[in-house]
Short mmCIF file of C-alpha atoms in Angstrom, two decimals:
data_model
loop_
_atom_site.label_atom_id
_atom_site.label_comp_id
_atom_site.label_asym_id
_atom_site.label_seq_id
_atom_site.Cartn_x
_atom_site.Cartn_y
_atom_site.Cartn_z
CA UNK A 428 148.14 160.44 23.93
CA UNK A 429 150.95 157.75 25.80
CA UNK A 430 148.04 156.40 27.52
CA UNK A 431 146.16 156.13 24.54
CA UNK A 432 148.35 154.33 22.91
CA UNK A 433 149.59 151.71 25.28
CA UNK A 434 145.91 151.02 25.75
CA UNK A 435 145.04 150.31 22.12
CA UNK A 436 148.48 148.12 21.77
CA UNK A 437 147.64 146.20 24.46
CA UNK A 438 143.72 145.68 23.55
CA UNK A 439 144.76 144.17 19.98
CA UNK A 440 146.86 141.68 21.43
CA UNK A 441 144.38 140.01 23.00
CA UNK A 442 142.12 138.60 20.61
CA UNK A 443 138.39 138.61 21.51
CA UNK A 444 136.31 135.35 19.90
CA UNK A 445 132.26 136.05 18.54
CA UNK A 446 130.95 135.23 21.88
CA UNK A 447 133.48 137.82 23.72
CA UNK A 448 135.75 134.94 25.61
CA UNK A 449 139.04 136.19 25.65
CA UNK A 450 140.55 132.33 25.22
CA UNK A 451 141.51 131.19 21.92
CA UNK A 452 140.37 128.33 19.96
CA UNK A 453 143.61 126.39 21.64
CA UNK A 454 142.61 127.62 25.04
CA UNK A 455 139.20 125.63 24.31
CA UNK A 456 140.67 122.64 22.68
CA UNK A 457 142.93 121.59 25.83
CA UNK A 458 140.25 122.45 27.99
CA UNK A 459 138.58 120.13 26.20
CA UNK A 460 141.15 117.27 26.32
CA UNK A 461 141.35 118.21 30.32
CA UNK A 462 137.71 117.22 30.17
CA UNK A 463 138.27 113.99 28.60
CA UNK A 464 140.97 113.12 31.31
CA UNK A 465 139.69 113.93 34.42
CA UNK A 466 136.72 111.84 33.02
CA UNK A 467 138.42 108.84 31.69
CA UNK A 468 140.87 108.79 33.39
CA UNK A 469 142.25 106.42 36.49
CA UNK A 470 141.41 106.76 40.14
CA UNK A 471 143.46 109.56 42.32
CA UNK A 472 143.65 106.44 44.48
CA UNK A 473 145.24 104.61 41.38
CA UNK A 474 147.49 107.68 39.56
CA UNK A 475 150.86 108.18 39.37
CA UNK A 476 153.06 110.69 38.17
CA UNK A 477 155.34 110.01 36.21
CA UNK A 478 159.08 111.09 36.32
CA UNK A 479 160.04 111.69 32.51
CA UNK A 480 156.96 114.22 31.77
CA UNK A 481 153.36 113.13 30.47
CA UNK A 482 153.07 110.17 28.37
CA UNK A 483 156.61 109.32 30.06
CA UNK A 484 158.73 105.81 30.35
CA UNK A 485 156.86 103.36 32.93
CA UNK A 486 160.17 102.76 35.12
CA UNK A 487 159.90 106.63 35.61
CA UNK A 488 156.54 106.31 37.14
CA UNK A 489 155.49 106.66 41.04
CA UNK A 490 152.55 105.37 42.52
CA UNK A 491 151.24 108.11 44.59
CA UNK A 492 150.23 105.70 47.25
CA UNK A 493 153.65 105.39 48.61
CA UNK A 494 153.49 109.40 49.05
CA UNK A 495 152.30 110.57 52.39
CA UNK A 496 152.25 113.83 52.98
CA UNK A 497 153.21 115.24 56.61
CA UNK A 498 150.89 115.02 59.51
CA UNK A 499 148.50 112.65 57.31
CA UNK A 500 149.41 109.98 59.89
CA UNK A 501 146.64 108.33 61.83
CA UNK A 502 145.93 108.24 65.68
CA UNK A 503 145.90 105.07 65.98
CA UNK A 504 149.83 104.23 64.07
CA UNK A 505 151.24 106.08 67.02
CA UNK A 506 151.02 104.19 70.78
CA UNK A 507 152.83 106.74 72.09
CA UNK A 508 150.61 109.48 71.16
CA UNK A 509 147.47 107.65 72.22
CA UNK A 510 149.18 106.64 75.65
CA UNK A 511 149.08 109.92 76.46
CA UNK A 512 146.00 111.24 75.85
CA UNK A 513 145.03 107.99 77.64
CA UNK A 514 147.34 109.10 80.89
CA UNK A 515 145.56 112.88 80.09
CA UNK A 516 142.38 111.87 80.36
CA UNK A 517 142.57 109.53 83.60
CA UNK A 518 144.86 112.25 85.51
CA UNK A 519 141.94 114.56 84.20
CA UNK A 520 139.18 111.63 85.86
CA UNK A 521 140.93 111.74 89.00
CA UNK A 522 141.15 115.33 89.41
CA UNK A 523 137.72 115.97 88.68
CA UNK A 524 136.44 112.62 91.68
CA UNK A 525 139.50 115.07 94.00
CA UNK A 526 137.76 118.27 93.60
CA UNK A 527 134.18 116.84 93.67
CA UNK A 528 135.23 114.57 97.00
CA UNK A 529 136.96 117.64 98.25
CA UNK A 530 133.35 120.05 97.91
CA UNK A 531 131.50 117.14 99.27
CA UNK A 532 133.35 117.14 102.07
CA UNK A 533 133.43 120.55 102.81
CA UNK A 534 129.83 121.04 103.00
CA UNK A 535 129.61 117.64 105.39
CA UNK A 536 132.44 119.31 107.41
CA UNK A 537 130.69 122.62 107.65
CA UNK A 538 126.82 121.03 108.51
CA UNK A 539 129.32 119.09 111.16
CA UNK A 540 129.91 121.81 113.13
CA UNK A 541 127.09 124.05 112.57
CA UNK A 542 124.84 120.95 113.90
CA UNK A 543 127.60 120.61 116.99
CA UNK A 544 127.64 124.40 118.21
CA UNK A 545 123.44 124.37 117.74
CA UNK A 546 123.32 127.11 114.21
CA UNK A 547 122.24 124.47 111.71
CA UNK A 548 119.46 121.97 111.95
CA UNK A 549 119.00 118.08 111.35
CA UNK A 550 117.18 116.02 110.34
CA UNK A 551 115.80 113.20 112.21
CA UNK A 552 114.14 110.31 113.04
CA UNK A 553 113.12 110.40 116.54
CA UNK A 554 111.28 106.52 115.97
CA UNK A 555 114.62 104.75 114.28
CA UNK A 556 116.58 106.89 116.50
CA UNK A 557 115.92 105.72 119.25
CA UNK A 558 115.97 102.17 117.38
CA UNK A 559 119.19 102.05 116.64
CA UNK A 560 119.90 103.44 120.75
CA UNK A 561 118.60 100.72 122.12
CA UNK A 562 120.69 98.53 119.26
CA UNK A 563 123.77 99.82 120.30
CA UNK A 564 122.76 99.22 123.55
CA UNK A 565 122.20 95.52 123.41
CA UNK A 566 125.11 94.48 121.59
CA UNK A 567 127.88 96.29 124.67
CA UNK A 568 125.36 93.88 126.79
CA UNK A 569 125.77 90.57 124.70
CA UNK A 570 129.30 90.92 123.89
CA UNK A 571 129.74 90.63 127.66
CA UNK A 572 127.24 87.39 127.76
CA UNK A 573 130.03 86.63 125.09
CA UNK A 574 133.36 87.02 126.96
CA UNK A 575 132.00 85.97 130.18
CA UNK A 576 130.84 82.19 128.01
CA UNK A 577 134.22 82.29 126.86
CA UNK A 578 136.01 82.51 130.38
CA UNK A 579 133.39 79.98 131.20
CA UNK A 580 134.34 77.82 128.28
CA UNK A 581 138.09 78.37 129.79
CA UNK A 582 137.98 77.58 132.84
CA UNK A 583 135.57 74.74 132.88
CA UNK A 584 137.96 72.89 129.43
CA UNK A 585 140.62 73.38 132.49
CA UNK A 586 138.36 71.60 134.82
CA UNK A 587 137.93 69.17 133.35
CA UNK A 588 141.52 68.20 131.87
CA UNK A 589 142.21 68.15 135.35
CA UNK A 590 139.51 65.53 136.14
CA UNK A 591 140.97 63.38 133.53
CA UNK A 592 144.94 63.57 134.88
CA UNK A 593 142.79 62.32 138.34
CA UNK A 594 141.42 59.74 137.46
CA UNK A 595 144.02 58.54 135.65
CA UNK A 596 145.98 59.02 138.57
CA UNK A 597 143.71 56.99 140.87
CA UNK A 598 143.61 54.30 138.30
CA UNK A 599 147.49 53.82 138.67
CA UNK A 600 147.46 53.98 142.09
CA UNK A 601 144.66 51.19 142.25
CA UNK A 602 146.86 48.98 140.34
CA UNK A 603 149.71 49.65 142.62
CA UNK A 604 148.12 50.12 146.26
CA UNK A 605 145.87 46.63 147.17
CA UNK A 606 145.33 47.87 150.84
CA UNK A 607 143.66 50.96 148.52
CA UNK A 608 142.92 49.08 145.52
CA UNK A 609 138.32 49.36 145.80
CA UNK A 610 138.92 53.07 146.92
CA UNK A 611 141.52 54.29 144.11
CA UNK A 612 139.09 52.44 142.16
CA UNK A 613 135.88 53.88 142.60
CA UNK A 614 136.82 57.62 142.70
CA UNK A 615 139.02 57.27 138.82
CA UNK A 616 135.24 55.91 137.75
CA UNK A 617 134.50 58.72 139.43
CA UNK A 618 136.09 60.85 137.60
CA UNK A 619 136.25 60.09 134.14
CA UNK A 620 132.36 59.62 134.29
CA UNK A 621 132.92 63.45 134.60
CA UNK A 622 135.06 63.67 132.23
CA UNK A 623 133.23 62.50 130.32
CA UNK A 624 130.25 64.74 131.04
CA UNK A 625 131.76 67.32 130.89
CA UNK A 626 132.99 66.94 127.90
CA UNK A 627 129.47 66.90 126.88
CA UNK A 628 128.69 70.23 128.63
CA UNK A 629 131.82 71.48 126.74
CA UNK A 630 130.17 70.99 123.56
CA UNK A 631 127.06 72.16 124.52
CA UNK A 632 128.92 75.47 125.65
CA UNK A 633 130.54 75.93 122.52
CA UNK A 634 128.19 75.39 120.38
CA UNK A 635 126.34 78.70 122.35
CA UNK A 636 129.43 80.82 122.22
CA UNK A 637 129.38 80.18 118.44
CA UNK A 638 125.81 81.30 117.85
CA UNK A 639 126.50 84.14 120.23
CA UNK A 640 129.68 85.42 118.71
CA UNK A 641 128.29 85.14 114.78
CA UNK A 642 124.47 86.71 115.78
CA UNK A 643 127.05 90.15 117.72
CA UNK A 644 130.04 89.90 115.41
CA UNK A 645 128.26 89.65 112.19
CA UNK A 646 124.90 89.59 111.68
CA UNK A 647 124.73 93.19 114.42
CA UNK A 648 127.88 94.67 112.78
CA UNK A 649 126.44 94.13 109.69
CA UNK A 650 123.19 96.03 110.72
CA UNK A 651 125.86 98.95 112.20
CA UNK A 652 127.56 99.28 108.91
CA UNK A 653 124.32 99.96 107.41
CA UNK A 654 124.06 101.93 109.55
CA UNK A 655 126.66 104.02 109.59
CA UNK A 656 126.75 104.86 105.86
CA UNK A 657 122.61 106.23 107.05
CA UNK A 658 124.26 108.38 109.30
CA UNK A 659 126.49 109.43 107.46
CA UNK A 660 124.38 110.08 104.31
CA UNK A 661 121.69 112.24 106.57
CA UNK A 662 124.81 114.36 106.99
CA UNK A 663 125.13 115.13 103.49
CA UNK A 664 121.76 115.47 102.53
CA UNK A 665 121.45 118.47 105.47
CA UNK A 666 124.72 119.84 104.12
CA UNK A 667 123.50 120.44 100.33
CA UNK A 668 119.57 120.41 101.50
CA UNK A 669 121.56 124.15 104.00
CA UNK A 670 123.66 125.16 100.83
CA UNK A 671 120.09 124.99 98.89
CA UNK A 672 118.70 126.90 101.36
CA UNK A 673 121.70 129.81 101.55
CA UNK A 674 121.07 130.00 98.26
CA UNK A 675 117.67 130.30 98.19
CA UNK A 676 117.00 133.49 100.65
CA UNK A 677 120.27 134.97 98.67
CA UNK A 678 119.52 137.74 95.06
CA UNK A 679 118.22 135.73 92.06
CA UNK A 680 120.68 137.50 89.65
CA UNK A 681 121.45 134.75 86.49
CA UNK A 682 124.78 133.40 88.25
CA UNK A 683 122.74 132.57 91.36
CA UNK A 684 119.84 131.08 89.92
CA UNK A 685 121.97 128.53 87.90
CA UNK A 686 124.10 127.97 91.03
CA UNK A 687 120.41 127.03 92.71
CA UNK A 688 119.91 124.97 89.66
CA UNK A 689 123.02 123.03 89.82
CA UNK A 690 122.36 122.79 94.20
CA UNK A 691 118.87 122.00 93.40
CA UNK A 692 120.38 118.59 91.29
CA UNK A 693 122.17 117.82 93.64
CA UNK A 694 119.87 117.84 97.01
CA UNK A 695 116.99 115.91 95.02
CA UNK A 696 120.36 112.88 94.98
CA UNK A 697 121.24 112.89 98.12
CA UNK A 698 117.53 112.66 99.56
CA UNK A 699 117.21 109.93 96.87
CA UNK A 700 120.28 108.72 98.51
CA UNK A 701 118.85 109.35 102.54
CA UNK A 702 115.52 108.01 101.75
CA UNK A 703 117.07 104.67 99.90
CA UNK A 704 118.93 104.23 103.07
CA UNK A 705 116.57 105.00 106.00
CA UNK A 706 114.04 102.38 104.32
CA UNK A 707 117.02 99.62 104.62
CA UNK A 708 118.18 100.54 108.06
CA UNK A 709 114.11 100.14 108.51
CA UNK A 710 114.13 96.86 107.59
CA UNK A 711 117.39 95.36 108.65
CA UNK A 712 116.54 96.19 112.50
CA UNK A 713 113.06 94.63 112.17
CA UNK A 714 114.69 91.80 110.62
CA UNK A 715 117.37 91.94 113.02
CA UNK A 716 114.98 91.61 116.01
CA UNK A 717 113.78 89.02 114.90
CA UNK A 718 116.28 86.92 114.10
CA UNK A 719 117.85 87.95 118.01
CA UNK A 720 114.96 86.30 118.91
CA UNK A 721 114.76 82.83 117.52
CA UNK A 722 118.70 83.01 118.21
CA UNK A 723 118.28 83.58 121.72
CA UNK A 724 115.00 81.67 122.40
CA UNK A 725 117.06 78.47 121.25
CA UNK A 726 120.95 79.42 123.00
CA UNK A 727 119.09 80.32 126.34
CA UNK A 728 117.10 77.42 126.89
CA UNK A 729 120.55 74.76 125.76
CA UNK A 730 122.79 76.65 127.98
CA UNK A 731 119.77 76.23 130.32
CA UNK A 732 119.40 72.37 129.93
CA UNK A 733 122.45 71.54 129.48
CA UNK A 734 123.95 73.37 132.61
CA UNK A 735 120.95 71.95 135.16
CA UNK A 736 122.11 68.00 133.88
CA UNK A 737 125.28 68.32 134.50
CA UNK A 738 125.11 69.11 137.87
CA UNK A 739 122.57 67.02 138.43
CA UNK A 740 124.58 64.23 137.05
CA UNK A 741 121.44 63.16 134.71
CA UNK A 742 123.47 61.45 131.99
CA UNK A 743 121.07 60.59 129.55
CA UNK A 744 119.38 64.17 130.33
CA UNK A 745 122.81 66.15 128.70
CA UNK A 746 123.28 63.47 126.18
CA UNK A 747 119.04 64.19 125.32
CA UNK A 748 119.78 67.62 125.03
CA UNK A 749 122.73 67.86 122.83
CA UNK A 750 120.65 65.83 120.40
CA UNK A 751 117.30 67.88 120.85
CA UNK A 752 119.70 71.10 119.86
CA UNK A 753 121.65 68.76 116.95
CA UNK A 754 125.13 70.06 118.77
CA UNK A 755 128.12 67.32 117.29
CA UNK A 756 130.65 66.57 119.83
CA UNK A 757 134.86 66.12 119.10
CA UNK A 758 135.80 63.00 119.11
CA UNK A 759 137.42 61.36 122.54
CA UNK A 760 140.73 62.83 123.55
CA UNK A 761 140.76 66.30 120.85
CA UNK A 762 143.11 68.77 121.82
CA UNK A 763 141.04 71.84 123.31
CA UNK A 764 139.53 74.15 120.56
CA UNK A 765 141.15 76.13 118.18
CA UNK A 766 141.91 80.09 118.50
CA UNK A 767 139.65 80.72 115.33
CA UNK A 768 137.20 78.64 116.95
CA UNK A 769 136.45 80.24 120.31
CA UNK A 770 136.39 83.54 118.17
#
């Protein structure tokens, strides 16, 4: 009975309007006022908080734009946070690079030992490998020619300097020895002529040495560097090929199929790199051979004609040889070629 009375009392405290809504007329009026304020009121970015209640004094107004909630700062306003994020990004990038390098090194080392002990297969182009072996052997022989030509230059330079000193001594004695003036005189003239021709021959030999040095230490060396890159690419290609073959021979579950797909992509990348470098080496070897024949044909002809004219005593032929090959001589009295010029 008590519960019935309480229920009745509660029902009587909540008036019900004609629409069955529990809100009073006062509540409806308040809601309409709020809607009007929301429609006709200022923008949220321009609203203010009144300290003294609604309709208070203007000096109590605090602009909401000056109030910032904690944690709402943009990342651009915190340089230390940006720096920390950048550092983390660089660290992650370096870690990925080291990881890829480690995996690649492991695969290549494994492939290298497999080839060395006869357990792994190796991709070989017999024709290209033969050309590479010939180039390496040719470079060794040309290096010997270069070394001997430099020794000849040094020895001949010393001889020319000795002839010049001897000619000066003969000339001096010709002035001081009247009884032997003619003998000392024509010997001095002979040594001076030999010295002049010797300097001309030195110009030809130095030109020969410079051209051989360029051919050996620049042109051939550049081709050998490309060959070295090609050989590294070949090892990587075989390493990833062997890895793909091992995975393909194993079970075909979902995880393995994912690994096989990744290995197939890596294999294709290495294959494209290997084929590109294979083509580069083939082209460079072809151009190197053509360039070598052209250079050596000119230099060997120069060397032969200059040496023959000098030892035959044909000064005109010697000078004509240098003009024929556009060899420029240093002015008379110049010092011995510097170390850089001899290299």
